[in-house]
Short mmCIF file of C-alpha atoms in Angstrom, two decimals:
data_model
loop_
_atom_site.label_atom_id
_atom_site.label_comp_id
_atom_site.label_asym_id
_atom_site.label_seq_id
_atom_site.Cartn_x
_atom_site.Cartn_y
_atom_site.Cartn_z
CA MET A 1 46.06 57.62 106.83
CA ALA A 2 43.58 55.01 108.06
CA SER A 3 43.83 51.53 106.53
CA GLU A 4 41.93 51.04 103.28
CA THR A 5 40.86 48.11 101.16
CA PRO A 6 42.87 47.21 98.05
CA ALA A 7 39.95 48.34 95.88
CA ALA A 8 39.82 51.72 97.61
CA ALA A 9 43.56 52.15 97.22
CA ARG A 10 43.34 51.44 93.50
CA THR A 11 40.53 53.96 93.12
CA ARG A 12 42.50 56.57 95.01
CA ARG A 13 45.60 56.03 92.85
CA ASP A 14 43.51 56.19 89.67
CA GLN A 15 42.14 59.55 90.81
CA LEU A 16 45.69 60.71 91.63
CA ARG A 17 46.77 59.79 88.10
CA ASP A 18 43.97 61.77 86.49
CA PHE A 19 44.42 64.73 88.84
CA LEU A 20 48.14 65.10 88.14
CA ARG A 21 47.64 64.78 84.40
CA THR A 22 44.98 67.50 84.32
CA ARG A 23 47.03 69.84 86.52
CA ARG A 24 50.04 69.35 84.25
CA ALA A 25 47.99 69.87 81.09
CA ARG A 26 46.73 73.28 82.17
CA LEU A 27 50.24 74.78 82.42
CA THR A 28 52.49 75.89 79.58
CA PRO A 29 56.29 76.14 79.71
CA GLU A 30 55.93 79.91 79.56
CA ASP A 31 53.76 79.82 82.71
CA VAL A 32 56.69 78.43 84.71
CA GLY A 33 59.48 80.37 82.99
CA MET A 34 60.75 77.57 80.75
CA ALA A 35 61.44 77.59 77.02
CA ALA A 36 58.73 75.92 74.92
CA GLY A 37 61.23 73.60 73.25
CA GLY A 38 59.46 73.20 69.89
CA ARG A 39 56.13 71.74 68.85
CA ARG A 40 54.24 69.55 71.33
CA ARG A 41 51.88 66.69 70.58
CA THR A 42 49.84 67.31 73.71
CA PRO A 43 49.15 70.51 75.67
CA GLY A 44 50.81 71.38 78.94
CA LEU A 45 54.10 70.56 80.61
CA ARG A 46 55.94 67.33 79.96
CA ARG A 47 56.49 64.91 82.83
CA GLU A 48 60.22 65.50 82.83
CA GLU A 49 59.67 69.26 83.08
CA VAL A 50 57.46 68.85 86.15
CA ALA A 51 60.06 66.52 87.65
CA VAL A 52 62.86 69.05 87.15
CA LEU A 53 60.79 71.91 88.58
CA ALA A 54 59.90 69.81 91.62
CA GLY A 55 63.42 68.46 92.08
CA VAL A 56 62.41 64.78 91.86
CA GLY A 57 63.44 61.96 89.55
CA VAL A 58 61.67 61.67 86.20
CA SER A 59 61.05 57.94 86.66
CA TRP A 60 59.69 58.49 90.18
CA TYR A 61 57.32 61.23 89.04
CA THR A 62 56.18 59.06 86.11
CA TRP A 63 55.36 56.24 88.52
CA LEU A 64 53.44 58.64 90.72
CA GLU A 65 51.43 59.96 87.79
CA GLN A 66 50.77 56.42 86.61
CA GLY A 67 49.19 55.67 89.97
CA ARG A 68 51.75 53.11 91.09
CA ASP A 69 51.96 52.14 94.74
CA ILE A 70 55.08 54.07 95.81
CA ASN A 71 56.13 55.90 98.96
CA VAL A 72 55.82 59.67 99.01
CA SER A 73 56.89 62.30 101.52
CA VAL A 74 55.54 65.65 102.66
CA GLU A 75 58.57 67.44 101.19
CA VAL A 76 58.13 65.87 97.75
CA LEU A 77 54.40 66.56 97.63
CA ASP A 78 55.07 70.18 98.59
CA ALA A 79 57.59 70.44 95.75
CA ILE A 80 55.14 68.96 93.24
CA SER A 81 52.43 71.31 94.49
CA GLY A 82 54.72 74.25 93.80
CA ALA A 83 55.75 72.98 90.38
CA LEU A 84 52.11 72.53 89.33
CA ARG A 85 51.05 75.79 91.02
CA LEU A 86 48.33 74.14 93.07
CA ASN A 87 46.15 76.30 95.27
CA GLY A 88 45.31 75.44 98.89
CA PRO A 89 42.39 73.03 98.25
CA GLU A 90 44.26 71.38 95.36
CA ARG A 91 47.33 70.85 97.54
CA ILE A 92 45.26 69.16 100.24
CA HIS A 93 43.56 67.05 97.54
CA LEU A 94 46.99 65.93 96.28
CA TYR A 95 47.97 64.82 99.78
CA THR A 96 44.74 62.87 100.17
CA LEU A 97 45.07 61.10 96.83
CA ALA A 98 48.72 60.27 97.56
CA GLY A 99 47.70 58.57 100.80
CA VAL A 100 49.34 61.12 103.09
CA ASN A 101 47.62 63.01 105.89
CA PRO A 102 47.23 66.60 104.62
CA PRO A 103 48.99 69.24 106.73
CA ARG A 104 47.03 72.21 107.93
CA ASP A 105 46.67 74.54 104.97
CA GLY A 106 49.12 77.40 105.24
CA GLY A 107 51.07 75.72 108.02
CA PRO A 108 54.85 75.93 108.20
CA ARG A 109 56.81 73.56 106.02
CA ALA A 110 58.98 71.11 107.91
CA THR A 111 62.63 72.09 107.69
CA SER A 112 65.87 71.64 109.61
CA VAL A 113 67.05 75.20 108.96
CA THR A 114 67.51 76.91 112.30
CA PRO A 115 65.57 80.08 113.20
CA GLU A 116 68.90 81.88 113.62
CA LEU A 117 69.87 81.21 110.00
CA ARG A 118 66.45 82.28 108.76
CA ASN A 119 66.64 85.46 110.81
CA LEU A 120 70.07 86.27 109.39
CA ILE A 121 68.87 85.87 105.81
CA GLU A 122 65.82 88.04 106.45
CA ALA A 123 67.88 90.63 108.34
CA TRP A 124 70.14 90.99 105.31
CA MET A 125 67.26 92.79 103.57
CA PRO A 126 67.14 94.94 101.52
CA ARG A 127 70.19 93.10 100.18
CA PRO A 128 69.86 89.63 98.64
CA ALA A 129 70.74 86.53 100.65
CA MET A 130 70.10 82.81 100.27
CA LEU A 131 70.95 79.41 101.72
CA ARG A 132 71.49 76.32 99.56
CA ASP A 133 72.42 72.70 100.20
CA ARG A 134 75.02 70.45 98.57
CA TYR A 135 72.78 69.89 95.53
CA TRP A 136 72.27 73.66 95.15
CA ASN A 137 68.68 73.30 96.32
CA LEU A 138 67.34 76.59 97.66
CA LEU A 139 66.62 76.12 101.35
CA VAL A 140 65.89 79.77 102.19
CA LEU A 141 66.07 83.03 100.24
CA ASN A 142 64.84 86.46 101.20
CA GLY A 143 62.41 88.62 99.28
CA THR A 144 65.10 90.77 97.72
CA ALA A 145 66.82 87.72 96.24
CA ARG A 146 63.54 86.66 94.62
CA THR A 147 62.87 90.13 93.23
CA VAL A 148 66.38 91.02 92.10
CA PHE A 149 67.46 87.67 90.64
CA GLY A 150 64.14 86.60 89.14
CA TYR A 151 63.41 83.53 91.26
CA GLY A 152 59.80 82.35 91.03
CA ASP A 153 57.67 80.30 93.42
CA THR A 154 58.50 77.10 91.51
CA ASP A 155 62.28 77.60 91.64
CA HIS A 156 63.82 75.08 94.05
CA ASN A 157 67.35 74.64 92.74
CA CYS A 158 69.96 77.23 91.72
CA LEU A 159 71.39 75.12 88.90
CA VAL A 160 68.00 74.21 87.46
CA THR A 161 66.89 77.84 87.64
CA PHE A 162 70.06 79.00 85.90
CA PHE A 163 69.30 76.82 82.87
CA THR A 164 65.49 76.64 82.75
CA ASN A 165 64.08 79.90 84.15
CA ALA A 166 63.73 82.18 81.12
CA ARG A 167 63.33 85.33 83.23
CA TYR A 168 66.41 84.58 85.31
CA ARG A 169 68.41 83.80 82.20
CA ALA A 170 67.35 87.01 80.44
CA MET A 171 68.29 89.12 83.45
CA ARG A 172 71.72 87.57 84.04
CA VAL A 173 74.43 89.69 82.41
CA HIS A 174 76.87 87.65 80.26
CA TRP A 175 74.88 84.45 80.89
CA ALA A 176 76.65 82.48 78.17
CA SER A 177 80.12 83.32 79.46
CA VAL A 178 79.19 82.52 83.05
CA ALA A 179 77.44 79.19 82.30
CA PRO A 180 80.64 77.10 81.85
CA ASP A 181 81.96 78.26 85.23
CA VAL A 182 78.64 77.43 86.89
CA VAL A 183 78.65 73.86 85.54
CA ALA A 184 82.34 73.39 86.36
CA ALA A 185 81.71 74.48 89.96
CA PHE A 186 78.76 72.09 90.30
CA ARG A 187 80.89 69.20 89.01
CA ALA A 188 83.52 70.03 91.63
CA ASP A 189 80.87 70.03 94.35
CA ALA A 190 79.45 66.71 93.14
CA ALA A 191 82.92 65.14 93.17
CA ARG A 192 83.13 65.77 96.92
CA PHE A 193 80.31 63.23 97.43
CA PRO A 194 81.13 60.32 95.10
CA ASP A 195 78.68 57.95 96.79
CA ASP A 196 75.72 60.33 96.61
CA THR A 197 73.55 59.26 93.67
CA GLU A 198 71.30 62.32 93.98
CA PHE A 199 73.84 64.31 91.96
CA GLY A 200 73.57 61.89 89.07
CA ARG A 201 69.79 62.04 89.14
CA LEU A 202 69.83 65.81 89.07
CA VAL A 203 72.30 65.88 86.17
CA ASP A 204 70.28 63.33 84.17
CA ASP A 205 66.99 65.14 84.71
CA LEU A 206 68.38 68.56 83.86
CA SER A 207 70.12 67.19 80.77
CA THR A 208 66.76 66.02 79.39
CA VAL A 209 65.29 69.52 79.40
CA SER A 210 68.36 71.72 78.83
CA PRO A 211 70.63 71.05 75.83
CA ASP A 212 72.86 73.90 77.01
CA PHE A 213 73.51 72.15 80.30
CA ALA A 214 73.98 68.75 78.64
CA GLU A 215 76.61 70.19 76.28
CA LEU A 216 78.54 71.88 79.08
CA TRP A 217 78.36 68.86 81.39
CA ALA A 218 79.81 66.66 78.65
CA ARG A 219 82.98 68.79 78.67
CA HIS A 220 83.95 67.44 82.13
CA ASP A 221 85.39 70.81 83.13
CA VAL A 222 85.98 71.32 86.86
CA GLY A 223 86.41 74.64 88.62
CA ASP A 224 86.17 76.45 91.93
CA HIS A 225 83.56 78.96 93.02
CA VAL A 226 85.52 81.89 91.58
CA GLN A 227 82.60 84.07 90.50
CA THR A 228 82.67 86.85 93.09
CA VAL A 229 80.64 89.44 91.18
CA LYS A 230 77.04 88.93 90.09
CA ALA A 231 75.52 91.37 87.61
CA VAL A 232 71.90 91.44 86.51
CA LEU A 233 69.86 93.66 84.23
CA HIS A 234 66.62 94.10 86.14
CA PRO A 235 63.58 95.10 84.02
CA GLU A 236 62.59 97.85 86.49
CA ALA A 237 65.80 98.78 88.32
CA GLY A 238 68.29 98.47 85.48
CA ASP A 239 71.91 97.42 86.02
CA LEU A 240 72.57 95.85 89.42
CA VAL A 241 76.03 94.63 90.41
CA PHE A 242 76.76 92.71 93.61
CA ASP A 243 79.82 91.42 95.41
CA LYS A 244 79.02 87.87 96.49
CA THR A 245 80.36 86.43 99.73
CA THR A 246 80.05 82.65 100.11
CA LEU A 247 80.14 81.17 103.61
CA THR A 248 79.99 77.59 104.86
CA VAL A 249 77.60 76.86 107.73
CA ALA A 250 79.72 75.59 110.62
CA ASP A 251 77.47 72.74 111.76
CA ARG A 252 76.35 71.89 108.21
CA PRO A 253 79.46 72.03 105.99
CA ASP A 254 77.43 70.91 102.96
CA TRP A 255 75.28 74.07 103.23
CA THR A 256 76.34 77.36 101.68
CA LEU A 257 75.21 80.84 102.70
CA GLU A 258 75.41 83.46 99.96
CA LEU A 259 75.35 87.15 100.91
CA TYR A 260 75.23 89.89 98.30
CA ASN A 261 76.41 93.47 98.80
CA PRO A 262 75.88 96.30 96.27
CA ARG A 263 79.19 96.89 94.51
CA PRO A 264 80.52 100.39 95.34
CA GLY A 265 80.56 102.90 92.51
CA THR A 266 77.90 101.12 90.43
CA GLY A 267 74.81 102.91 91.72
CA THR A 268 73.38 99.54 92.71
CA GLU A 269 72.61 100.54 96.29
CA ASP A 270 70.48 103.51 95.17
CA ARG A 271 68.66 101.46 92.52
CA LEU A 272 68.04 98.72 95.06
CA ALA A 273 66.49 101.22 97.47
CA LEU A 274 64.21 102.53 94.74
CA LEU A 275 63.19 99.01 93.79
CA ALA A 276 62.38 98.15 97.43
CA HIS A 277 60.02 101.13 97.68
CA ALA A 278 58.47 100.82 94.23
CA PRO A 279 54.64 100.41 94.26
CA ALA A 280 54.86 97.22 92.19
CA ALA A 281 57.19 95.61 94.72
CA THR A 282 55.08 96.54 97.76
CA SER A 283 51.80 95.40 96.21
CA ALA A 284 53.02 91.97 95.17
#
């Protein structure tokens, strides 16, 4: 943005502080699929909950909301916009107050994912498919994956969703028995990048909002990605069982492509077809 006087910058950051606080206050944990977590002294989401939903550090988000002079990026502002469920004008307003040139509303989000990968994931429809990075951040997922597995617009990370998205958790068959394997697999992935502090930040932030995750992480269990079957109880389609195939992207070995096929003999393929053509799915 164009240069501004120190006084103007302070005014802008003060407005950013008030804007973020009011946007956070208007949302409840239930609005974003999180457990309420007991009585609250003030309405709305807590700062750490917004940080987890956006995939940013709690301290960094606190500084942003306090109006401190810190650097921000397009990707982070987009994530915060999604976490706070900002509409188009609000998103542009956030960019302006953060001192970043607003992108054209509705324009494509900058990403390094190739068109070929995106086309593959979309072509896998009506079966679920997704692409995630080393931190289990969701880079791309097709519409079926959102519908079948319960991912919402504010879900940016598989691990965070597993522990904080109430709808996802309710749909996942045998959630409690699967959870230790999920955490053990994430620890194994994190161990492959010992110098990457982003893993520690993610673990710390998730631990503050999910006692279940904190308890499992403290066990220090390590395991491989051995879960090859994923079963969900969908509220409209009923029991859905998938064989999961996990592939590593050749030119990005820290990216993982997950492809899901209906398990033969379970009736999943027929239920999936009905779900894809249901009026509620086509009108969304």
